[in-house]
XYZ file of C-alpha atoms in Angstrom:
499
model
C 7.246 22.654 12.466
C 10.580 23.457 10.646
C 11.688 20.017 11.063
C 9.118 18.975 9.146
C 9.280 20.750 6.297
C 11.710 17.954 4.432
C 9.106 15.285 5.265
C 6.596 17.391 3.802
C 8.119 18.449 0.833
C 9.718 15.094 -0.025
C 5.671 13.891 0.884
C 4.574 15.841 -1.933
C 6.662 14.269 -4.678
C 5.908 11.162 -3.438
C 2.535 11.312 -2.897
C 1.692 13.170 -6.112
C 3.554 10.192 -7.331
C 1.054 7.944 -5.790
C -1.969 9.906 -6.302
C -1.289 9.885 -10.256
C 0.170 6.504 -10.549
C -2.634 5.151 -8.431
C -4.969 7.260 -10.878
C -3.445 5.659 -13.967
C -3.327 2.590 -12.464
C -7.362 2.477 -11.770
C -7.483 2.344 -15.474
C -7.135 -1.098 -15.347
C -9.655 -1.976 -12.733
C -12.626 -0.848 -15.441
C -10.559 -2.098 -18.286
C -10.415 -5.523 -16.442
C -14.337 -4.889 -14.565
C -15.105 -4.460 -18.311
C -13.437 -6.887 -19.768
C -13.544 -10.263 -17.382
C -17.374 -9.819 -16.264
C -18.129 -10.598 -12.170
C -20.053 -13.585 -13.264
C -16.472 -15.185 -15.040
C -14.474 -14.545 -11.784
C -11.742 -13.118 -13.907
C -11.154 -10.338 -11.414
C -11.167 -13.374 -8.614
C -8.401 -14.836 -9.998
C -6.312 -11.131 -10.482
C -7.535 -10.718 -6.596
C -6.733 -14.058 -5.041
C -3.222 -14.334 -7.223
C -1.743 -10.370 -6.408
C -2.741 -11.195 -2.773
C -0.022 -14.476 -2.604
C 2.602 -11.834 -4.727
C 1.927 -9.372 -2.245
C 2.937 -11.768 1.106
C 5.789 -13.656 -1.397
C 7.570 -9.863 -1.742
C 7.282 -9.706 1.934
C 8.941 -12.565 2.652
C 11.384 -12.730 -0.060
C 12.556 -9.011 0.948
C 12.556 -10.088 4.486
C 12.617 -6.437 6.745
C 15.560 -5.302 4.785
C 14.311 -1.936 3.862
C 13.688 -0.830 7.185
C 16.963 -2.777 8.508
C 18.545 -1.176 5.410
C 17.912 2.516 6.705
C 18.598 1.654 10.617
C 22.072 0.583 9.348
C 22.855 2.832 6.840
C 22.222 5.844 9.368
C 24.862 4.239 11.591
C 27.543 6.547 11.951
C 29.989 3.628 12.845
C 28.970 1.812 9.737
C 29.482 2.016 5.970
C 26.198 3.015 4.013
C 27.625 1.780 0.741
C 29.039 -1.313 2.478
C 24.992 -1.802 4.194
C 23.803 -1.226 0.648
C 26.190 -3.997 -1.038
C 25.413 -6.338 1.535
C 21.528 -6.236 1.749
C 21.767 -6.175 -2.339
C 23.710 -9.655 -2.243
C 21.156 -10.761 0.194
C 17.740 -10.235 -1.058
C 19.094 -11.164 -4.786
C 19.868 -14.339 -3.731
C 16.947 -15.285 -1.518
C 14.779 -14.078 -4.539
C 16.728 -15.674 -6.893
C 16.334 -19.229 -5.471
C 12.515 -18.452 -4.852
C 11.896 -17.868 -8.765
C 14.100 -21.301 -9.175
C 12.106 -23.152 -6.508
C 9.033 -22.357 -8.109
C 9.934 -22.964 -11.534
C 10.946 -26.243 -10.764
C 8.130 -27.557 -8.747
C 5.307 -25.017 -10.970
C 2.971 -27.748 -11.499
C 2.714 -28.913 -8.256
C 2.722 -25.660 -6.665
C -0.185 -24.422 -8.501
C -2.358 -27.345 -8.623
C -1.838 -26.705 -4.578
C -3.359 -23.104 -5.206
C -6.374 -24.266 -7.340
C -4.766 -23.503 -10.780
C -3.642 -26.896 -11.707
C -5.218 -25.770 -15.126
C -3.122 -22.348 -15.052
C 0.277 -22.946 -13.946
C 1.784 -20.155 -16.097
C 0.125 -17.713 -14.199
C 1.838 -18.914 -11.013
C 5.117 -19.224 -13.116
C 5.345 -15.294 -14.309
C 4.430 -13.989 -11.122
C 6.690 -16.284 -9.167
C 9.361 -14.556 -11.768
C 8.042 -11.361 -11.643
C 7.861 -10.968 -7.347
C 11.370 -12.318 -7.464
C 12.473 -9.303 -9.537
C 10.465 -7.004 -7.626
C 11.671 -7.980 -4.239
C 15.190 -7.088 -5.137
C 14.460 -4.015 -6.779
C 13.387 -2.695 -3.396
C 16.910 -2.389 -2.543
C 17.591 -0.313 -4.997
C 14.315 1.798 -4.556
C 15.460 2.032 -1.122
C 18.985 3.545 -1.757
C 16.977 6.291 -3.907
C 15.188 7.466 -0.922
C 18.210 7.059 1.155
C 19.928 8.963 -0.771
C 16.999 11.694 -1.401
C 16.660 11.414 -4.659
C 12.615 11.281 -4.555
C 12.116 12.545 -8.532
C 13.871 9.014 -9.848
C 12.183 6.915 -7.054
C 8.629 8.841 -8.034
C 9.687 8.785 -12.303
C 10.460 5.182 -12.434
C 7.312 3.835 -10.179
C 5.395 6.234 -12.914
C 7.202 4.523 -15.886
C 6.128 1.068 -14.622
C 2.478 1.834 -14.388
C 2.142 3.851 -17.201
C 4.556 1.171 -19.192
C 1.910 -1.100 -18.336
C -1.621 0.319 -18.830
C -0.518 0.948 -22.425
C 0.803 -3.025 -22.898
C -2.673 -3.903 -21.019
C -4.865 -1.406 -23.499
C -3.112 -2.732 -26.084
C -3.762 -6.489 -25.499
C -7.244 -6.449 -23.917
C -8.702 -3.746 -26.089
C -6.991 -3.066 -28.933
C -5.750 -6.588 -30.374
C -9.195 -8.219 -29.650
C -10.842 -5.527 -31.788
C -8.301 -5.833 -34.664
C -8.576 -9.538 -34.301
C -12.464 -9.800 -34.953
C -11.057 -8.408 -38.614
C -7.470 -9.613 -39.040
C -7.611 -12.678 -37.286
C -4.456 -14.029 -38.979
C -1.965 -11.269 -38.750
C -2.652 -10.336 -35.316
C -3.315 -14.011 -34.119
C 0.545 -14.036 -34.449
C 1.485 -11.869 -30.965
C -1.934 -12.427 -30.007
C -4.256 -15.140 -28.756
C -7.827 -14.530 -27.286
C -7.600 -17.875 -25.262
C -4.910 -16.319 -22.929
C -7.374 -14.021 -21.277
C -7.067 -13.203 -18.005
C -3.186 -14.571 -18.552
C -2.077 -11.269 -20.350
C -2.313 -9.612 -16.756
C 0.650 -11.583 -15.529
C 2.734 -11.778 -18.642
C 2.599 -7.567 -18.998
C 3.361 -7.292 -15.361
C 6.116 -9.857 -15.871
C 7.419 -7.797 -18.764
C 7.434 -3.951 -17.342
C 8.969 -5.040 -14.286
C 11.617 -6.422 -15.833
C 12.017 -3.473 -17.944
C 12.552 -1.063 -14.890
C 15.598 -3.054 -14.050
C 17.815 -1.414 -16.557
C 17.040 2.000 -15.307
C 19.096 0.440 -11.753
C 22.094 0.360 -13.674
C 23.717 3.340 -11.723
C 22.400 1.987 -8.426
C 23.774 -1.352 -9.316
C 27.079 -0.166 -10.895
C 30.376 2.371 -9.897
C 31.114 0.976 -6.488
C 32.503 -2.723 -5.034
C 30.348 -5.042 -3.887
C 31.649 -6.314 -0.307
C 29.803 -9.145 1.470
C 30.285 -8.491 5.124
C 29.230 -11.685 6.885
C 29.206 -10.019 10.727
C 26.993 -7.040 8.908
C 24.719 -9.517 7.958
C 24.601 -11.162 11.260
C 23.799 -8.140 12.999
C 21.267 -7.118 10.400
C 19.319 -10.374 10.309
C 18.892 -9.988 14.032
C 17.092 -7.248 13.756
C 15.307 -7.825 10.986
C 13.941 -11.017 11.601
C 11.035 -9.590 13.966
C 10.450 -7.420 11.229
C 9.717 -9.529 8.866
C 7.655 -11.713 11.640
C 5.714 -8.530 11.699
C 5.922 -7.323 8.083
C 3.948 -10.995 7.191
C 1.647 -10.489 9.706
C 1.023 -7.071 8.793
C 0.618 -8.113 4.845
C -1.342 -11.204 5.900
C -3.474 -8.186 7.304
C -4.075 -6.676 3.899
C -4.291 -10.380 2.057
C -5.503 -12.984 4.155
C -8.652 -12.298 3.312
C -8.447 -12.858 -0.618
C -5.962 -15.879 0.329
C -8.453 -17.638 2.943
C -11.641 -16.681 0.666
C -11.604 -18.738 -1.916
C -10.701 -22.027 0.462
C -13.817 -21.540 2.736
C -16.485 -19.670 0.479
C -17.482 -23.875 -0.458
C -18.269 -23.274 -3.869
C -14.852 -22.464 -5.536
C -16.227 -20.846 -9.021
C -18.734 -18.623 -7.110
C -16.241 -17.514 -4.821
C -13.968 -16.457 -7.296
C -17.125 -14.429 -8.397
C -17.734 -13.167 -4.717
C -14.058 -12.248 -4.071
C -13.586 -10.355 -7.567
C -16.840 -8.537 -6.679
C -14.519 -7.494 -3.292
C -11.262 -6.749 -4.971
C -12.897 -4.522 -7.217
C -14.584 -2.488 -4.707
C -11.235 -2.151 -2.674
C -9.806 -1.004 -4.972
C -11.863 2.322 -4.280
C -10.703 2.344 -1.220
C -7.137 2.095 -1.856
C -6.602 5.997 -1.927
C -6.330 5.634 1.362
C -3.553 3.171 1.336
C -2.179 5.425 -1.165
C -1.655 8.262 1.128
C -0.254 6.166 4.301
C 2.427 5.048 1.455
C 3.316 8.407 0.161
C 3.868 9.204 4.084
C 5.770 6.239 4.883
C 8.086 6.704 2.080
C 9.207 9.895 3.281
C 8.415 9.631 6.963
C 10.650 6.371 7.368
C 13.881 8.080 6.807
C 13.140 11.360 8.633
C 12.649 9.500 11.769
C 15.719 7.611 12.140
C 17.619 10.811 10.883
C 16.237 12.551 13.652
C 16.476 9.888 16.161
C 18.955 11.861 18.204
C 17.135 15.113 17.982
C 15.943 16.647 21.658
C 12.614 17.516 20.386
C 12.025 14.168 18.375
C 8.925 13.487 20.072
C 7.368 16.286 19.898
C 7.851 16.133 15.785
C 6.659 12.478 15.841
C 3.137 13.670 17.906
C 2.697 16.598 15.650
C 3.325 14.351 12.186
C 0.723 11.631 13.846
C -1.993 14.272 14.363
C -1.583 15.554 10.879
C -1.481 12.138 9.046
C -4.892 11.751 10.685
C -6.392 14.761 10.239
C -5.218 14.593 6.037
C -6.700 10.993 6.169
C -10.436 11.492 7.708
C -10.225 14.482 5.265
C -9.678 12.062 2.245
C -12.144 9.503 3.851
C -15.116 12.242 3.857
C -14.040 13.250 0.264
C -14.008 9.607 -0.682
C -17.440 8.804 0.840
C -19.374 12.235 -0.355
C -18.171 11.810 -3.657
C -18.339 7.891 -3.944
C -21.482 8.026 -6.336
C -19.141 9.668 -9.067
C -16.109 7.554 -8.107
C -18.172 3.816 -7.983
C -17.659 4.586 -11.791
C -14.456 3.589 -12.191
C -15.424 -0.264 -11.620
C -18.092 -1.983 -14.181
C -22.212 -1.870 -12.800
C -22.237 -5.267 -12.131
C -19.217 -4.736 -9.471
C -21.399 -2.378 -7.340
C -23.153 -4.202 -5.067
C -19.937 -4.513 -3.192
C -19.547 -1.204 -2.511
C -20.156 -0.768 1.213
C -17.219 -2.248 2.110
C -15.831 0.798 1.190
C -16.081 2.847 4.302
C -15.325 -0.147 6.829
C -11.898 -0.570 4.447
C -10.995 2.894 4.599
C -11.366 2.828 8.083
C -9.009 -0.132 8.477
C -6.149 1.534 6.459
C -6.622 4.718 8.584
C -5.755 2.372 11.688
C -3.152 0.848 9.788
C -1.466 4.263 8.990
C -1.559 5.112 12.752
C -0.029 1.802 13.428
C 3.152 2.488 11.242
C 3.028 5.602 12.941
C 3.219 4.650 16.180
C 5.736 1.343 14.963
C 8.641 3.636 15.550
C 8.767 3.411 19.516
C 10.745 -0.026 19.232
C 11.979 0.455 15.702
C 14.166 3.119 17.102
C 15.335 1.196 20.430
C 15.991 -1.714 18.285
C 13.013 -3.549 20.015
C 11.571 -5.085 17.065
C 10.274 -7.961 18.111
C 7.494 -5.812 19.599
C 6.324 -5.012 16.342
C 6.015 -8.838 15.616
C 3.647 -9.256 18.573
C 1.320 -6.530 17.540
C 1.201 -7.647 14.182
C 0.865 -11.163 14.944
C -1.932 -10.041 17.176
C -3.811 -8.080 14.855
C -3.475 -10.989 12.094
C -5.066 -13.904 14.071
C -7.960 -11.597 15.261
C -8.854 -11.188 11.090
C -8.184 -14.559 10.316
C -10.461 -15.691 13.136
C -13.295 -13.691 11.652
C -12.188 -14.413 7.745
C -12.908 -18.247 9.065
C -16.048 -17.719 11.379
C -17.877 -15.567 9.477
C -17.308 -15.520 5.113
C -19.305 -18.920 4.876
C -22.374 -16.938 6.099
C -21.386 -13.313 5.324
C -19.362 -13.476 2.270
C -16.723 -10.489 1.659
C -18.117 -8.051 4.354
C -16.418 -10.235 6.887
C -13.225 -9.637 5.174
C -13.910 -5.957 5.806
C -14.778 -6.329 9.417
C -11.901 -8.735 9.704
C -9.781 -6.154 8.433
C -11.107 -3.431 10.615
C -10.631 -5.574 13.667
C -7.054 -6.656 13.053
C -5.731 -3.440 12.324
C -8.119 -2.079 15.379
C -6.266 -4.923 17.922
C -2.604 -4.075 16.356
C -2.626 -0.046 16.413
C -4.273 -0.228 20.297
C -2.057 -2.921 21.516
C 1.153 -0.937 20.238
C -0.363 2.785 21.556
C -0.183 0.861 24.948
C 2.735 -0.566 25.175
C 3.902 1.910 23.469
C 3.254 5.236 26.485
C 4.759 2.472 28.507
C 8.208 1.744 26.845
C 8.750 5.142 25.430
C 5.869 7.202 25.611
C 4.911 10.427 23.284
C 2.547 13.233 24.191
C 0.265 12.375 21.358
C -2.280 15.350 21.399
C -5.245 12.933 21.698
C -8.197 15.618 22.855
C -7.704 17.441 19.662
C -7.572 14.219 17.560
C -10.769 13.168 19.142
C -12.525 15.666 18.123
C -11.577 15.628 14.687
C -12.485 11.362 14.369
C -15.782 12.801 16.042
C -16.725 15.537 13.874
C -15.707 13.757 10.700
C -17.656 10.545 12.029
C -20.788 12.699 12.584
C -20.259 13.771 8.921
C -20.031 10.675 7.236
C -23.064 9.617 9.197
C -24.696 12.700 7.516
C -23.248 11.240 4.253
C -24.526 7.641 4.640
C -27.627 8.030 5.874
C -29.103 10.474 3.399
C -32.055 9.191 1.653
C -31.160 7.013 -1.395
C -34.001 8.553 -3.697
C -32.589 11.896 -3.071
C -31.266 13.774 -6.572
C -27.660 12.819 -7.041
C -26.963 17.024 -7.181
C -28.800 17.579 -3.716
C -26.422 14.684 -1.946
C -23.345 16.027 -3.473
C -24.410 18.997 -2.541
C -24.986 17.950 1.184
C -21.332 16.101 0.821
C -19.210 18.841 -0.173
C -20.859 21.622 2.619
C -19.803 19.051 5.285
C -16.168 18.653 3.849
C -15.871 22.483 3.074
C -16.952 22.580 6.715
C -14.253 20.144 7.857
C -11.684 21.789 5.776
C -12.904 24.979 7.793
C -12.084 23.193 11.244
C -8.634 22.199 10.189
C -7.970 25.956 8.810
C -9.338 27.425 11.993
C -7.978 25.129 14.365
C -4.349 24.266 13.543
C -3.566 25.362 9.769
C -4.527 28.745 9.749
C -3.798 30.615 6.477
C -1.401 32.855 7.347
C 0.471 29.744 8.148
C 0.469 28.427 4.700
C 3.486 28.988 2.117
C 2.436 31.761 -0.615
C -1.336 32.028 0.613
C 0.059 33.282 3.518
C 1.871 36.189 2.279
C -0.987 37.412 0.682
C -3.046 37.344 4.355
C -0.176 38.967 6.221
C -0.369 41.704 3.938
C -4.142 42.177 4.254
């Protein structure tokens, strides 16, 4: 348990990171619910172009974060030497993408169904390319511990940008109804949806002068049999990383191509993005661990006891995560709020999304068996796996069933990856995950939610929160009782020791 007090405590800068910048950051999903009504398909086209940005950063930063930490923890290699190299790399690869795409734009987007918009492609082609190499520098922060500048400047961003977005979809509207002259001059009430993109554009490249010690006060050196060696083993990874992106995306890619009616399933697939993004506390919590978890375990590689520390972590990432799924679910009447009315009738894909990023958690979780053997390629497989089983059902099933098959399909992609690698995994290098005890916790906190979601609709809001927060005071009670007893816990425990 001592080992993992650094993951924990590193965990809980970045994750209170997380949990506020992904609380400041759902201010813009009811500024833009608000503002860019379902029946426009604003939100459609925020969905359907983030989704492309989020497999373009994949791509574009190719596995080198995770190759980045196997080779800096080398001891026969250079970690400043690593760092220089995999800088020079990704800057270049996402330097020609932004030219690429600048110089074919109109093409390119009329390809994407926004023949009409092709600045939108055009900042966000710009604005992935910047973001893909700042991950290198993001990267050497956590390498180097330094979790309060990592957690500060990811805060910055967000908060940089709510403010730019307040200002140009709430404020300068307003003051335009009155001043239409003076304000028509930085702003134009045509550009709509458009200001998302240019404001992301803008803070991100803002956060790149705060790199300026990352970037400066050392010599680059390109070393060409480095890279060699590294783009070995990072090509699975990024085999995997698409696959595993194309997990989270595919479905607000493929959407919009076989819905049949284009403008309605921009409607449809805004409806779903919204509703996701409820369900994204879940994702934020399997980030906050990776970010900290990722260079623990190839510190501790070498360590005797390794795999006991990886099956204890595993059981407590899922225990914390059906916690925040229960807490999620009882208390989603309050929390539907933070999306516009006519978003809501997409909210049960809520629970069957959750779900999916639980399973994707245990997934990176379990990755490290052939991350750590340098058996990558592995990872590919699974991933690849996983992918074609949701784009099977994106395909099948959204002409008929609209965005709950993109649930499902995630569900059952990240269900085929995570049991696939658990598999091979016991085989190649197996861990004595404590399974018994995990199954009981996925079956009381199933039981629960059933409680939770079958509890009569006409029921007083008061008496089913009530119901809700006596079966997660319940659950907490399990997880005190059962493996984090109080007199375990820092400060509380004192106090019981005593008594």
């Amino acid at each position: 348990m001592a080992e993992l007090k650094s993951v924990v405590k590193d965990t809980a800068i970045y994750g209170l990171s997380s949990i506020i910048g992904r609380f400041l950051n759902y201010m813009l999903v009811p500024l833009y619910t608000t503002k860019l009504a379902a029946a426009d398909g604003g939100y459609g086209v925020i969905t359907n172009i983030y989704a492309y940005v989020a497999l373009i950063l994949v791509i574009l930063t190719f596995g080198m974060e995770t190759t980045f930490f196997r080779f800096a923890n080398k001891t026969e290699e250079n970690p400043t030497t690593v760092y220089s190299t995999t800088l020079i790399m990704v800057g270049s690869v996402a330097f020609l993408f932004a030219g690429i795409i600048l110089l074919f734009l109109n093409p390119i987007a009329a390809a994407i169904g926004y023949a009409n918009h092709p600045e939108y492609i055009g900042m966000m082609a710009v604005c992935v390319a910047i973001d893909a190499f700042q991950a290198i520098p993001f990267a050497w922060l956590r390498y180097k511990k330094r979790p309060i500048k990592f957690a500060t400047l990811k805060l910055l961003f967000i908060i940089l940008n709510i403010t730019l977005n307040i200002v140009y979809f709430v404020l300068f509207p307003a003051l335009y109804t009155h001043y239409p002259d003076t304000i028509g001059t930085i702003y134009n009430p045509g550009v709509g949806v458009g200001y998302a993109f240019g404001l992301n554009l803008v803070c991100t490249a803002a956060i790149t002068a705060f790199f300026i010690p990352e970037l400066t006060g050392f010599k680059y050196t390109f070393d060409r049999m480095l890279m060699k060696r590294m783009l070995k083993y990072s090509w699975p990874i990024l085999i995997l990383g698409i696959a595993g992106i194309l997990n989270q995306t595919a479905d607000k890619i493929i959407f919009p191509l076989v819905y049949g009616d284009a403008d309605a399933g921009k409607v449809e697939l805004g409806i779903y993005g919204a509703c996701v993004k409820i369900a994204m506390i879940m994702a934020m919590i399997t980030q906050a661990f990776r970010y900290a978890y990722e260079p623990f375990v190839f510190g501790k590689a070498k360590d005797k006891n390794s795999g006991q520390t990886y099956a204890t972590a595993m059981k407590f990432f899922i225990i914390f995560t059906l916690l925040a799924y229960l807490c999620v679910i009882g208390y989603l009447d309050i929390l539907k709020r933070i999306i516009a009315p006519d978003y809501w009738a997409g909210l049960k894909v809520v629970p069957i999304v959750m779900a999916a990023e639980i399973m994707m958690g245990i997934y990176f979780n379990l990755s490290f068996w052939y991350k750590l053997i340098d058996k990558t390629i592995w990872g590919a497989w699974f991933s690849i796996a996983g992918c074609t089983v949701l784009i099977a059902v994106n395909l099948i099933f959204i002409p008929q069933y609209s965005y709950m098959a993109c649930a499902w399909g995630g569900f059952a992609g990240y269900a085929t990856s995570m049991i696939l690698s658990y598999i091979v995994g016991q085989k190649k290098n197996p861990i004595n995950y404590p399974l018994k005890s995990i199954a009981i916790y996925v079956a009381i906190a199933g039981l629960f939610y059933a409680i939770m979601a079958f509890t009569p609709k006409e029921w007083p809001l008061v008496t089913k929160l009530s119901i809700n927060t006596l079966l997660i005071i319940l659950f907490v009670g399990h997880i005190l009782k059962h493996d984090l007893p109080l007199h375990s816990l820092p400060i509380i425990g004192k106090y019981f020791s005593k008594h």
